[in-house]
Coordinates of C-alpha atoms in Angstrom, one line a residue:
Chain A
X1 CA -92.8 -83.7 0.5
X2 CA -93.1 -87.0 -1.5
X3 CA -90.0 -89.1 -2.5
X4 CA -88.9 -88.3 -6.4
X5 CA -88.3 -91.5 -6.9
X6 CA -91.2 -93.6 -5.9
X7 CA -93.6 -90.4 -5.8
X8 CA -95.1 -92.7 -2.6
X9 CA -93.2 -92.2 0.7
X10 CA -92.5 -89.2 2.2
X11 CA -89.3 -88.0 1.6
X12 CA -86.2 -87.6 4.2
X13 CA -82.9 -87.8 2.5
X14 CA -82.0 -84.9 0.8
X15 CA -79.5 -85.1 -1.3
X16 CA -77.5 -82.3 -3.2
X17 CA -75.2 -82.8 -6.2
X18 CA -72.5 -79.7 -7.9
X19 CA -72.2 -80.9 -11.4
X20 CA -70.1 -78.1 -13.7
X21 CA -70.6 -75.9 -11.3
X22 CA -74.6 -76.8 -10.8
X23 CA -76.4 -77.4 -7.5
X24 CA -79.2 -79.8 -8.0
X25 CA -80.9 -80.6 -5.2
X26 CA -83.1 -83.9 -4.7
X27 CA -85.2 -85.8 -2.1
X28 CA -86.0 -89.3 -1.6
X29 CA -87.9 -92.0 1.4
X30 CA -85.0 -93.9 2.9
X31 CA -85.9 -96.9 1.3
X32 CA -85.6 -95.3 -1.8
X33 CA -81.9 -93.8 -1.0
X34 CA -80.6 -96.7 0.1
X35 CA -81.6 -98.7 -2.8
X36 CA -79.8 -95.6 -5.4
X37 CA -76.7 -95.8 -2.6
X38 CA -76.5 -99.5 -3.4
X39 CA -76.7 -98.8 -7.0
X40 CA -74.1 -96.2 -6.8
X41 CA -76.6 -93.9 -8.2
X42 CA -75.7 -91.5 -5.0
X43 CA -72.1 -91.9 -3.0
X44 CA -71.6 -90.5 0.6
X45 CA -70.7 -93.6 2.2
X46 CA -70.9 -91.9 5.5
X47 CA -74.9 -92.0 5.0
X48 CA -76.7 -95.0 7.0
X49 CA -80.0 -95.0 5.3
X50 CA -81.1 -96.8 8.3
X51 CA -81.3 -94.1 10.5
X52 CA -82.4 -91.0 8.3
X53 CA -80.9 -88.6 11.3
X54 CA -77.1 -89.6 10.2
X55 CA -77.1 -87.6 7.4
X56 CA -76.7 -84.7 9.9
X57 CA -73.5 -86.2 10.9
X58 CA -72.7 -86.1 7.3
X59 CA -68.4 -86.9 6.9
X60 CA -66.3 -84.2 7.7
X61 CA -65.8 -81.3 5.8
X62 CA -62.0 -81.4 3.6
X63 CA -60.4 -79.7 0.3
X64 CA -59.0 -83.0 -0.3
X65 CA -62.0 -83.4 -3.4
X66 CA -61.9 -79.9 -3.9
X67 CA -62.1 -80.5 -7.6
X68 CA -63.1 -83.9 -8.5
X69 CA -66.7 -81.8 -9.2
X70 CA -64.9 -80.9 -12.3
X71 CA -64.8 -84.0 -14.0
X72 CA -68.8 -83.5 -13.8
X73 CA -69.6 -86.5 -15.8
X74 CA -72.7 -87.2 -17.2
X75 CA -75.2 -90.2 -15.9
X76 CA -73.6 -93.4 -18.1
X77 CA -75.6 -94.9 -19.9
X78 CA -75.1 -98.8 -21.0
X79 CA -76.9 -99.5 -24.9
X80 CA -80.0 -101.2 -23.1
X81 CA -80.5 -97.8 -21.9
X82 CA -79.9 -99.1 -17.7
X83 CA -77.4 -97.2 -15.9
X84 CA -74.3 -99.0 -15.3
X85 CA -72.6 -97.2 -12.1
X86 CA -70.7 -99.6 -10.6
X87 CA -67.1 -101.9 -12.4
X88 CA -68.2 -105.2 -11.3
X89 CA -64.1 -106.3 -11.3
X90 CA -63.2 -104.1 -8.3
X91 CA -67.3 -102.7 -7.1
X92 CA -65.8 -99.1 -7.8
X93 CA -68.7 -97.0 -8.3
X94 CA -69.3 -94.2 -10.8
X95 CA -69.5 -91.7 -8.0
X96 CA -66.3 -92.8 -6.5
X97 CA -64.3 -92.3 -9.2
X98 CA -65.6 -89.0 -10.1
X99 CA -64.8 -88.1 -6.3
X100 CA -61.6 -89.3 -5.9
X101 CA -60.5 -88.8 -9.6
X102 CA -59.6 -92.3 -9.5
X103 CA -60.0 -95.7 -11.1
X104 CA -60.2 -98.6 -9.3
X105 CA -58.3 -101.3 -11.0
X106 CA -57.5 -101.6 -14.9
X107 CA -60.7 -103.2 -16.5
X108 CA -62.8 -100.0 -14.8
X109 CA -61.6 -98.4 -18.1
X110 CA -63.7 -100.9 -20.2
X111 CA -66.2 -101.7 -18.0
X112 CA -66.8 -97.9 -17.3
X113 CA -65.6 -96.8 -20.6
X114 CA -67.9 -93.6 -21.3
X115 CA -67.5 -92.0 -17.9
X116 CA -64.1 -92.3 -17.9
X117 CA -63.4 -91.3 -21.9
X118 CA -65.4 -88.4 -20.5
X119 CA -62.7 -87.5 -17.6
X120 CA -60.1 -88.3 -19.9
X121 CA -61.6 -85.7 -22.4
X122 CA -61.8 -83.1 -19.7
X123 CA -58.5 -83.8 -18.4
X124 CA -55.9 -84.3 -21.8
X125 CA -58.4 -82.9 -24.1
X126 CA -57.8 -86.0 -26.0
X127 CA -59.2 -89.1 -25.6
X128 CA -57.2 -91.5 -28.0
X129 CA -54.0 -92.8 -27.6
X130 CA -51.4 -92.6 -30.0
X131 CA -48.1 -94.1 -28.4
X132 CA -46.5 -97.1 -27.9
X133 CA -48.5 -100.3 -27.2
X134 CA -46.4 -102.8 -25.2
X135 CA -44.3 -105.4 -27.0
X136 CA -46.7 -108.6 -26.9
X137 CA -49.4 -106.7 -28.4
X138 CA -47.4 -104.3 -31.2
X139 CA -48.1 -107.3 -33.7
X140 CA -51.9 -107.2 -33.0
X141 CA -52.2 -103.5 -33.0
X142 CA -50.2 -102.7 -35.7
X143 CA -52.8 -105.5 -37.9
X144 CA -55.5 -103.5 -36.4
X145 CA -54.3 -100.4 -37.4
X146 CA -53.9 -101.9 -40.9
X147 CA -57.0 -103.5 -41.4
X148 CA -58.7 -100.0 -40.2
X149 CA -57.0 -98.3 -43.1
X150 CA -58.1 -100.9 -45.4
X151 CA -61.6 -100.5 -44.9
X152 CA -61.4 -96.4 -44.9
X153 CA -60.0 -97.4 -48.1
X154 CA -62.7 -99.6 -49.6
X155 CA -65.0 -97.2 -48.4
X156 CA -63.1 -94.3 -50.6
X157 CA -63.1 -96.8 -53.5
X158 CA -66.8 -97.7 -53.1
X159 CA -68.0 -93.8 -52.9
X160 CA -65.6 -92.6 -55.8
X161 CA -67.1 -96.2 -58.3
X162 CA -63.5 -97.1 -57.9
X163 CA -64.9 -101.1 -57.7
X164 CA -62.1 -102.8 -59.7
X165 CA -59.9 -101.2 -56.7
X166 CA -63.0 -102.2 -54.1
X167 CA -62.7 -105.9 -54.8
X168 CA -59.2 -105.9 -54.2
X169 CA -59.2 -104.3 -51.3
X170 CA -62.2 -106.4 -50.0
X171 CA -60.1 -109.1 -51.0
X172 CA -57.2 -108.1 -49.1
X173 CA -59.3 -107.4 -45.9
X174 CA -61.3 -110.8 -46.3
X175 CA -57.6 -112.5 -46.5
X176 CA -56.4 -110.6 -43.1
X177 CA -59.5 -111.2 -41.3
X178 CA -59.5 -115.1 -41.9
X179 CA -55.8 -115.1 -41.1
X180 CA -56.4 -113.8 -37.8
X181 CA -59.4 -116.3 -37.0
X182 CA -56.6 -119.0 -38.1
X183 CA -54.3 -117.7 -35.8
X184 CA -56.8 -117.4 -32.8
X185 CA -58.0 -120.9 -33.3
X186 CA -54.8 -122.1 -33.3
X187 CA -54.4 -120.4 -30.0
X188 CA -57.8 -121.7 -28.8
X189 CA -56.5 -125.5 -29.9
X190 CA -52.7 -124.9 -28.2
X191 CA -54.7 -123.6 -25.3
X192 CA -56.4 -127.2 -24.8
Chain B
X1 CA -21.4 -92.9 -8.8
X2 CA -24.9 -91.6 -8.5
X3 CA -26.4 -89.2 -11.2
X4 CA -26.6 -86.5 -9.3
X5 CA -22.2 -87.0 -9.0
X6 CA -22.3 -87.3 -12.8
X7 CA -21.6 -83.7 -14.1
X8 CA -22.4 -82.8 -17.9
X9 CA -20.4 -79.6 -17.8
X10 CA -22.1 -79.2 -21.8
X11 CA -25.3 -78.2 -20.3
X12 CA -24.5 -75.3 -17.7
X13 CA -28.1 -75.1 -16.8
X14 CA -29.2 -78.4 -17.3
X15 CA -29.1 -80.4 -14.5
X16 CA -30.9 -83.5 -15.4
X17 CA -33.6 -85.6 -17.3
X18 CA -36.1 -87.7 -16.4
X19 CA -38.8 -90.5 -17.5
X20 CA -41.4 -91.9 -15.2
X21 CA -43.3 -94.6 -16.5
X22 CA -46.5 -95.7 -15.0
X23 CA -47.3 -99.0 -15.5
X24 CA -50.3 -101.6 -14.3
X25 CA -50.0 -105.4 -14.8
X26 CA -53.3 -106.8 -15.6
X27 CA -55.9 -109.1 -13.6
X28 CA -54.7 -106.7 -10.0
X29 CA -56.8 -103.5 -8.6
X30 CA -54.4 -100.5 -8.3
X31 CA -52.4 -100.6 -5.1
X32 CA -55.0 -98.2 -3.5
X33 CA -57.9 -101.1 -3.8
X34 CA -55.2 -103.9 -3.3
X35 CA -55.2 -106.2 0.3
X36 CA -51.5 -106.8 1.5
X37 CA -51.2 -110.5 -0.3
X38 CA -52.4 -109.1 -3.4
X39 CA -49.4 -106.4 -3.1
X40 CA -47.0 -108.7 -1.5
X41 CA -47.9 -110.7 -4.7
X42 CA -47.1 -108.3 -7.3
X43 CA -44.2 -107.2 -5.9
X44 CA -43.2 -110.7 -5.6
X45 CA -43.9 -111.2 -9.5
X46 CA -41.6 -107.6 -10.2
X47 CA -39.0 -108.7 -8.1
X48 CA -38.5 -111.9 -9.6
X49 CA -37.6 -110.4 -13.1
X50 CA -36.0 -106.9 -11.6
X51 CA -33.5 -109.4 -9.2
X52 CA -32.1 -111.4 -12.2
X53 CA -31.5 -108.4 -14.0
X54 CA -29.1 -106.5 -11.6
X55 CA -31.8 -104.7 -9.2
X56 CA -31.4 -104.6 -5.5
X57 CA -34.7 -105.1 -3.8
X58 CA -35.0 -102.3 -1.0
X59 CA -37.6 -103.1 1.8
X60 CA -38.9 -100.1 3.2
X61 CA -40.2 -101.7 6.4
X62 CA -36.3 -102.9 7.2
X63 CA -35.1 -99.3 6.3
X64 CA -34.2 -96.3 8.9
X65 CA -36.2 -93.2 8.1
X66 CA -32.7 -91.2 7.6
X67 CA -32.1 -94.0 4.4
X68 CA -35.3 -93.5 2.9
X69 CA -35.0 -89.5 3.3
X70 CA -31.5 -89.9 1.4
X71 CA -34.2 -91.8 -1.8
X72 CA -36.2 -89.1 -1.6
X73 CA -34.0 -86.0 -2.0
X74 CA -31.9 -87.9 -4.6
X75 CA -35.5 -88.7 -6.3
X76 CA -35.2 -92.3 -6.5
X77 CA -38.8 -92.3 -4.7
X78 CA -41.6 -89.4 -3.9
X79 CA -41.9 -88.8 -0.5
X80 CA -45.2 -90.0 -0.6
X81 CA -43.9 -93.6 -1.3
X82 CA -41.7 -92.8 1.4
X83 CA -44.3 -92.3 4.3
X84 CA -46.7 -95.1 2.4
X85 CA -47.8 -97.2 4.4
X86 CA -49.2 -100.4 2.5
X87 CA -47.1 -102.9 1.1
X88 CA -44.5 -100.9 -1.5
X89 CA -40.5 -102.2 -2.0
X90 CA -38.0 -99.9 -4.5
X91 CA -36.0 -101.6 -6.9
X92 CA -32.5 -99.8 -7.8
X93 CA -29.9 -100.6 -10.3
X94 CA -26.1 -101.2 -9.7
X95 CA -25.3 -97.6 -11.6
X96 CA -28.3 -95.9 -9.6
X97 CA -29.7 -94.2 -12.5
X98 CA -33.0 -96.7 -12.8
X99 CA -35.6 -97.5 -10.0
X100 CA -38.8 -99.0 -10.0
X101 CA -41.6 -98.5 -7.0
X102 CA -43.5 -101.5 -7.2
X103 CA -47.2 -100.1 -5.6
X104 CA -47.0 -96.0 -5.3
X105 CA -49.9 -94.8 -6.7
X106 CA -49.7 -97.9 -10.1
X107 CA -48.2 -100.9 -9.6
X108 CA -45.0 -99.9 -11.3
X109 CA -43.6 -96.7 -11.4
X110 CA -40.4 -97.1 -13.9
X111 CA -37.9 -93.8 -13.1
X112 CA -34.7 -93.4 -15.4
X113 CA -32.5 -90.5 -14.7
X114 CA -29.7 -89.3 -16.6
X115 CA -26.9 -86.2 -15.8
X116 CA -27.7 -82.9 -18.7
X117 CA -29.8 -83.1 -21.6
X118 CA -30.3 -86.6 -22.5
X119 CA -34.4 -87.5 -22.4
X120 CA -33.5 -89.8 -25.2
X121 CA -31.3 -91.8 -23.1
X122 CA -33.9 -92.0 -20.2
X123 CA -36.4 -93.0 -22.3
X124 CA -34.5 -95.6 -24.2
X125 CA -33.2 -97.2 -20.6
X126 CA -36.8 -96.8 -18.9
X127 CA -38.3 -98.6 -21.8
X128 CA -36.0 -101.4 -21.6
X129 CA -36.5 -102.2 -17.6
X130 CA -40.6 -101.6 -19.1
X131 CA -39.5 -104.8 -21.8
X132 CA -38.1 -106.4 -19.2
X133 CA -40.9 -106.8 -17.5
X134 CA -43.7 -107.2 -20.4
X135 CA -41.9 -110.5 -21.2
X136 CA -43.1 -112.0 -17.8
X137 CA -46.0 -110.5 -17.3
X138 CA -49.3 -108.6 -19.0
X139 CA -49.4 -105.1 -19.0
X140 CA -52.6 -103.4 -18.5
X141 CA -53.3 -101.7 -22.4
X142 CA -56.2 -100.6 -23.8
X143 CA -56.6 -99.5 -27.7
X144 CA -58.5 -96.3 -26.8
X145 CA -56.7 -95.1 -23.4
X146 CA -53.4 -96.9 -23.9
X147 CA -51.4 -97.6 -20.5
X148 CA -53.8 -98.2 -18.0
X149 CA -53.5 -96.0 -14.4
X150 CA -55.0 -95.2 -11.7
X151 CA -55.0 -91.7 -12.0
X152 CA -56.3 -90.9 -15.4
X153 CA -54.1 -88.2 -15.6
X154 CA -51.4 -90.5 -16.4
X155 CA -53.5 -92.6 -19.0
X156 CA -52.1 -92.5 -22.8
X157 CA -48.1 -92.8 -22.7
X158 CA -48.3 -93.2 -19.0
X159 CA -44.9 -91.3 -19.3
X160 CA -44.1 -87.5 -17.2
X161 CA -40.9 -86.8 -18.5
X162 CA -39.2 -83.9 -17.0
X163 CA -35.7 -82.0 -17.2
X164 CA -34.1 -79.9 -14.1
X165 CA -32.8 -76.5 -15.1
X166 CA -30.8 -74.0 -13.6
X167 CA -32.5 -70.9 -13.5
X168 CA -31.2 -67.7 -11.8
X169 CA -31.3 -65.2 -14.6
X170 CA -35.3 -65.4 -15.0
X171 CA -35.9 -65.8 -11.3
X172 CA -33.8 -63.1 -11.0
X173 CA -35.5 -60.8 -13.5
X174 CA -39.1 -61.6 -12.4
X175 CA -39.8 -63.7 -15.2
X176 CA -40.6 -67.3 -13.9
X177 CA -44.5 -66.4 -13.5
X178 CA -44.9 -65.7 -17.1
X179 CA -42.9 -68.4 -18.4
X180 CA -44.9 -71.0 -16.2
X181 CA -48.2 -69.2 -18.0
X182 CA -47.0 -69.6 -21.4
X183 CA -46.0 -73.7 -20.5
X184 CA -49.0 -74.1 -19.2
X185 CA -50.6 -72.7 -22.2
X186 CA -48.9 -75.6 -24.4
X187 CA -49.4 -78.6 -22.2
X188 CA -46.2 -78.2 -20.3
X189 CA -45.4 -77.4 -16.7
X190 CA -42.5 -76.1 -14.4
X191 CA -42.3 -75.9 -10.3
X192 CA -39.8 -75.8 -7.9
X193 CA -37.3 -79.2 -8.3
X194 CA -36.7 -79.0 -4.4
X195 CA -40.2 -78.8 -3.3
X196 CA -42.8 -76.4 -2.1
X197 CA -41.6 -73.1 -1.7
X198 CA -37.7 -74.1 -2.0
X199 CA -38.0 -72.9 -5.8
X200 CA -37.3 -69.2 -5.4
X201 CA -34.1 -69.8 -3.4
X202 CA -32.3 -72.5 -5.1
X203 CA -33.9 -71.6 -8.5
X204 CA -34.0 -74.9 -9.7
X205 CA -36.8 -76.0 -11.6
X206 CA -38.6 -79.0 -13.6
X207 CA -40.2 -78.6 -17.1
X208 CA -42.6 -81.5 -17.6
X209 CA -44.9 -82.8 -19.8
X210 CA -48.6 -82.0 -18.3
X211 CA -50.3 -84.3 -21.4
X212 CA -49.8 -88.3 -21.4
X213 CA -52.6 -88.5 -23.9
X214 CA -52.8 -87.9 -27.8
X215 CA -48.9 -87.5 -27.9
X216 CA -46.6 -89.9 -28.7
X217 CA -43.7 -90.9 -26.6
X218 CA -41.5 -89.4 -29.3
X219 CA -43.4 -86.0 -29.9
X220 CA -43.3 -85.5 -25.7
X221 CA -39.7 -86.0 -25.8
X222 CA -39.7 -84.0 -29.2
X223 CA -41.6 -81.2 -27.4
X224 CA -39.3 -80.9 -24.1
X225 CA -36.3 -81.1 -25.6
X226 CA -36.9 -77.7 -27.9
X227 CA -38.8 -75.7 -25.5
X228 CA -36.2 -76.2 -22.9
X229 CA -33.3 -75.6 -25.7
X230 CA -35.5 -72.0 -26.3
X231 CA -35.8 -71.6 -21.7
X232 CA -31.7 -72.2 -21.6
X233 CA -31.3 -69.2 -24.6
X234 CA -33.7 -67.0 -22.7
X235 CA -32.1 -67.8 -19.5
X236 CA -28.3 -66.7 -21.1
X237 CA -29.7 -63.5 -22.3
X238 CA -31.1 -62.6 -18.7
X239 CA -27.9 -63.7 -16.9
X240 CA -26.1 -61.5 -19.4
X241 CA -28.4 -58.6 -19.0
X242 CA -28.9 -59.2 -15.1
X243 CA -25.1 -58.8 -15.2
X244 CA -24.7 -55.7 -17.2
X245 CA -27.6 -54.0 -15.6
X246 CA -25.4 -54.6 -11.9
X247 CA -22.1 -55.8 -12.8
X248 CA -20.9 -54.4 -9.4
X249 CA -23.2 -55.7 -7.2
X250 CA -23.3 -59.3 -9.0
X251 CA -19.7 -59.4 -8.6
X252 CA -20.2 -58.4 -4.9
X253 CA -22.7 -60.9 -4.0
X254 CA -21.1 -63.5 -6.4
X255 CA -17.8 -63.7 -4.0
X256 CA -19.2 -63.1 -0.9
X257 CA -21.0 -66.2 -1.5
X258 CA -17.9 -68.1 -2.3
X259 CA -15.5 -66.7 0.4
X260 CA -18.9 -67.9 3.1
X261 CA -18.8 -71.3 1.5
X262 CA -14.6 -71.8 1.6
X263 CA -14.2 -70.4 5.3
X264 CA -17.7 -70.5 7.0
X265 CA -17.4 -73.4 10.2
X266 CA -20.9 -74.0 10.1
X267 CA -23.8 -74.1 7.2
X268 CA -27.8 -74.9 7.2
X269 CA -29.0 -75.9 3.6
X270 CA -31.0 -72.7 3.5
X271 CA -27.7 -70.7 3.3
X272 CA -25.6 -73.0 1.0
X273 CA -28.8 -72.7 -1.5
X274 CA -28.4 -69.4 -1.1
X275 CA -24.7 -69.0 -2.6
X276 CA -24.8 -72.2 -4.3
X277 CA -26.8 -70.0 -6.4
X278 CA -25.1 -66.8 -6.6
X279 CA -21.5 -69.0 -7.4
X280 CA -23.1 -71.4 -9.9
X281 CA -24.6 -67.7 -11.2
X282 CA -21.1 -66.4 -11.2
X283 CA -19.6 -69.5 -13.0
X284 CA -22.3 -69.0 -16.0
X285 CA -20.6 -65.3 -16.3
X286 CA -17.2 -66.2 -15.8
X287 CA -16.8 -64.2 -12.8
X288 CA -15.4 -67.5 -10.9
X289 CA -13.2 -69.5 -12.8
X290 CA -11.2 -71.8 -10.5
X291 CA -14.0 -74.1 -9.1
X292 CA -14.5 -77.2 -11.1
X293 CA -18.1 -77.5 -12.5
X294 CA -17.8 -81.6 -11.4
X295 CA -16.8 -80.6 -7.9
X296 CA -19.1 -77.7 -7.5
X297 CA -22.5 -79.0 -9.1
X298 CA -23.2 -82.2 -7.2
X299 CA -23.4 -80.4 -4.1
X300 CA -27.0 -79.2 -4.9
X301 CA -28.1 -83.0 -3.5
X302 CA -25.1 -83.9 -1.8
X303 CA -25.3 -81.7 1.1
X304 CA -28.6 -82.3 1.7
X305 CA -29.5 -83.4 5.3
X306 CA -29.7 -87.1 4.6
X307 CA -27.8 -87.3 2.0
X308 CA -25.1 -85.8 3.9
X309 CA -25.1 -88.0 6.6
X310 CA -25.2 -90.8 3.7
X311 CA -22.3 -89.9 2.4
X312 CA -20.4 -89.0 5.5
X313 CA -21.5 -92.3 6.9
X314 CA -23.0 -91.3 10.0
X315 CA -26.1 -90.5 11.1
X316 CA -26.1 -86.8 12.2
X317 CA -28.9 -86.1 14.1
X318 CA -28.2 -83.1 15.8
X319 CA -28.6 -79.5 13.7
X320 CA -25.7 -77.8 14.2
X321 CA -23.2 -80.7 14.2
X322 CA -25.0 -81.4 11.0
X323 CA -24.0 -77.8 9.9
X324 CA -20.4 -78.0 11.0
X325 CA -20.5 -81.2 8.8
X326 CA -21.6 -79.7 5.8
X327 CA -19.2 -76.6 6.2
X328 CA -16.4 -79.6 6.0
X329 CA -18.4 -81.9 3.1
X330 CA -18.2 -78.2 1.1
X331 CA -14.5 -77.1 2.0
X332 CA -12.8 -80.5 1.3
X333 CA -14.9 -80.8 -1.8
X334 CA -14.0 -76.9 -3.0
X335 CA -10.4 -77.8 -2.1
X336 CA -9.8 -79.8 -4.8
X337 CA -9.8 -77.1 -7.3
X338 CA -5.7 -76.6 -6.2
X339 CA -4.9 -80.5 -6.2

């Protein structure tokens, strides 16, 4: 049987996957395996791809991940269309955090941000938050929030030919968003 | 005086409310991808506000087992915080009704606990240890997922808030199984307050939020506060009807449960659950009118095994002197209904 991935080597690592309740089944040439380990593309990290034989060993059978398979999450997808599997802050990969149904430090959640709005979805059936935003960053949130409604607005304006209310509002947003870029540079400039 | 000691005689079968707050501080990995310097760091940084604003810093590496059992069944701390073995400290106020675990499962667990019905409260003094500590520090936030944690089952408010009731009458009458499927049903959830499989004895309980996400603080609290209102009605209409239904036989096992607890010479905590439920039961109905609520209700955690020793000031090892000691924490205590 020839690897799926290369369609070269012949394969030895077989590798099986329960997605929503889904057994998908795949083989690959060691070289090939190890290279999609690496990438966090596949995630026992018992496996030493440079003896084919350990996979028998396998790790040993527990509950403890009994259902982490239920956050079956799929493949994430960056805009450039490559796969990004692993959060280059902490080197937790995709497949870990699906198994362990954990994160692996705070910026996982932006630099894995589809995978894990998709656990979130699964697990609060929500996926926005609504609460409190801690105090140093209530000022720049609650602007946020205001500019947001402003351009829902202009947008209501514009489609209803409302444009003597449009280029007020446009106004209004222009004003806001220069403020802020004031505000940052001064920042920037207190910074140095 | 602990909050456990505080009685709020208003809510018969409230016991308590909660808020946990989980909290990250930015630029770390969560403790379970932290090294020890990294940890020892952090909880350096938490101590340094916590200690100048009346927190005791509690090392669990300098602590017997027996002291951190006592945290544990007083809920200052999980038990899994308790066993951890990484580097994790608790902070605890002077009144004992805030503590902070610097590196459970998130870098900052913030727990306020208050005596009855009073989530407001909790929340209002967990939030203020929370702006404590923002001041000094950067919180992990995101716009989308709001508090940052490592289990995303806490994302959102990061908050569980929970309340312990008192129970009997729908234990009693079978119906804890189908109130636990109609919480779940609306994000909510209840299980035994004194952990697995204790439930059904002591019939205490906590109601908790299961959602952190998509809710606001105030709509969780909002939530709680009038489903367990509509539990504590249910729960007066089932002690009334369980009564009616066996008035004899309640009455029966109501002061048989008291007489074992005034004159028995030794008690294990399976048996003093057992009639602290039937008295507190009998109190509800007014079959038992001369024990003092503030007397009788902080037994529930008081004569627990470590906590008993705590309190006693010695460290009982041994069952059955423990017993005998319990049988004496109980009869002094229940004495002072004649001073």
């Amino acid at each position: 049987m020839l690897c799926q991935k290369c369609q070269k080597n012949e394969a030895t690592v077989f590798y099986k996957e329960v997605l929503n309740g889904k057994t998908h089944s795949y083989a690959f040439c060691p070289a090939c395996a190890a290279q999609l380990y690496k990438d966090g593309e596949i995630q026992d990290t018992s496996f030493d791809f440079s003896d084919p034989f350990d996979l028998l060993s396998g790790k040993p059978f527990g509950l403890d991940n009994l259902f982490s398979g239920l956050f079956g999450v799929p493949q994430v997808e960056s805009s450039n269309g490559i796969g990004k599997t692993v959060c280059p802050d902490c080197g937790m990969s995709v497949f870990e955090i699906r198994k362990t149904g954990m994160a692996g430090c705070p910026k996982c959640y932006e630099n894995l941000r589809d995978l894990l709005t998709e656990m979130t979805r699964s697990i609060h059936g929500d996926v926005k938050h609504v609460g409190r935003v801690p105090g140093k960053l209530q000022e720049k949130y609650n602007k946020d929030g205001k500019l947001d409604q402003l351009k829902s607005e202009l947008k209501d304006a514009i489609a209803s030919e409302n444009f003597e209310k449009a280029a007020k509002l446009r106004d209004e947003i222009k004003k806001m968003e220069s403020d802020g870029q004031q505000k940052n540079g001064d920042a920037s400039k207190e910074e140095l | 005086m602990s909050w456990f000691q505080s009685v709020n005689t208003k809510d018969k079968m409230v016991i308590s409310s909660r808020v946990r707050l989980a909290r990250n501080i930015q630029g770390y990995p969560f403790p379970g991808h932290m090294t020890n310097q990294q940890a020892a760091e952090v909880i350096s940084k938490i101590g340094n506000v916590l200690g100048r604003n009346g927190f005791d810093q509690i090392d669990f590496k300098s602590i017997s087992p027996l002291q951190a059992a006592a945290y544990v069944e007083q809920r200052y701390i999980s038990p899994a915080f308790a066993k951890e073995k990484r580097e994790h400290t608790l902070f605890l106020n002077e009144p004992c009704n805030l503590s902070v675990m610097a590196c459970e499962e998130d870098h900052l667990r913030i727990q306020s606990i208050e005596p009855g019905l009073s989530l407001e409260k909790a929340y209002a003094n967990a939030i203020s240890v929370e702006e404590m500590l923002d001041a000094h520090m950067d919180i992990a936030f995101d716009k989308q997922f709001g508090y940052l944690t490592a289990c995303p089952t806490n994302l959102g408010t990061g908050m569980r808030a929970s309340i312990m009731v008192f129970l009997p009458g729908i234990t009693f009458t079978g119906h804890i199984n189908s109130l636990s499927s109609q919480l779940t049903k609306i994000g909510l959830t209840i299980r035994g307050a004194h952990g697995e499989g204790s439930e059904a004895q002591a019939c205490v309980y906590q109601i908790s939020n299961q959602i952190s996400m998509g809710l606001s603080e105030e709509d969780i609290i909002k939530k709680l506060n009038e489903v367990v209102s509509m539990v504590v009605e249910t729960e007066t209409e089932a002690e009334k009807e369980l009564y009616s239904r066996s008035h004899d036989q309640l009455t029966d096992r109501v002061l048989r449960a008291e007489g074992a607890l005034k004159y028995a010479y030794m008690i294990s905590s399976e048996e003093f659950m057992k009639h602290y439920v039937q008295i507190r039961l009998g109190m509800n109905l007014g079959i038992i009118k001369d024990i003092p609520e503030e007397q009788f209700y902080p037994l529930l955690i008081e004569v627990m095994p470590a906590t008993l020793c705590q309190l006693s000031d010695e460290a009982i090892g041994d069952d059955a002197r423990r017993d005998r000691a319990r049988a004496a924490f109980i009869q002094k205590k229940l004495s002072k209904e004649t001073e």
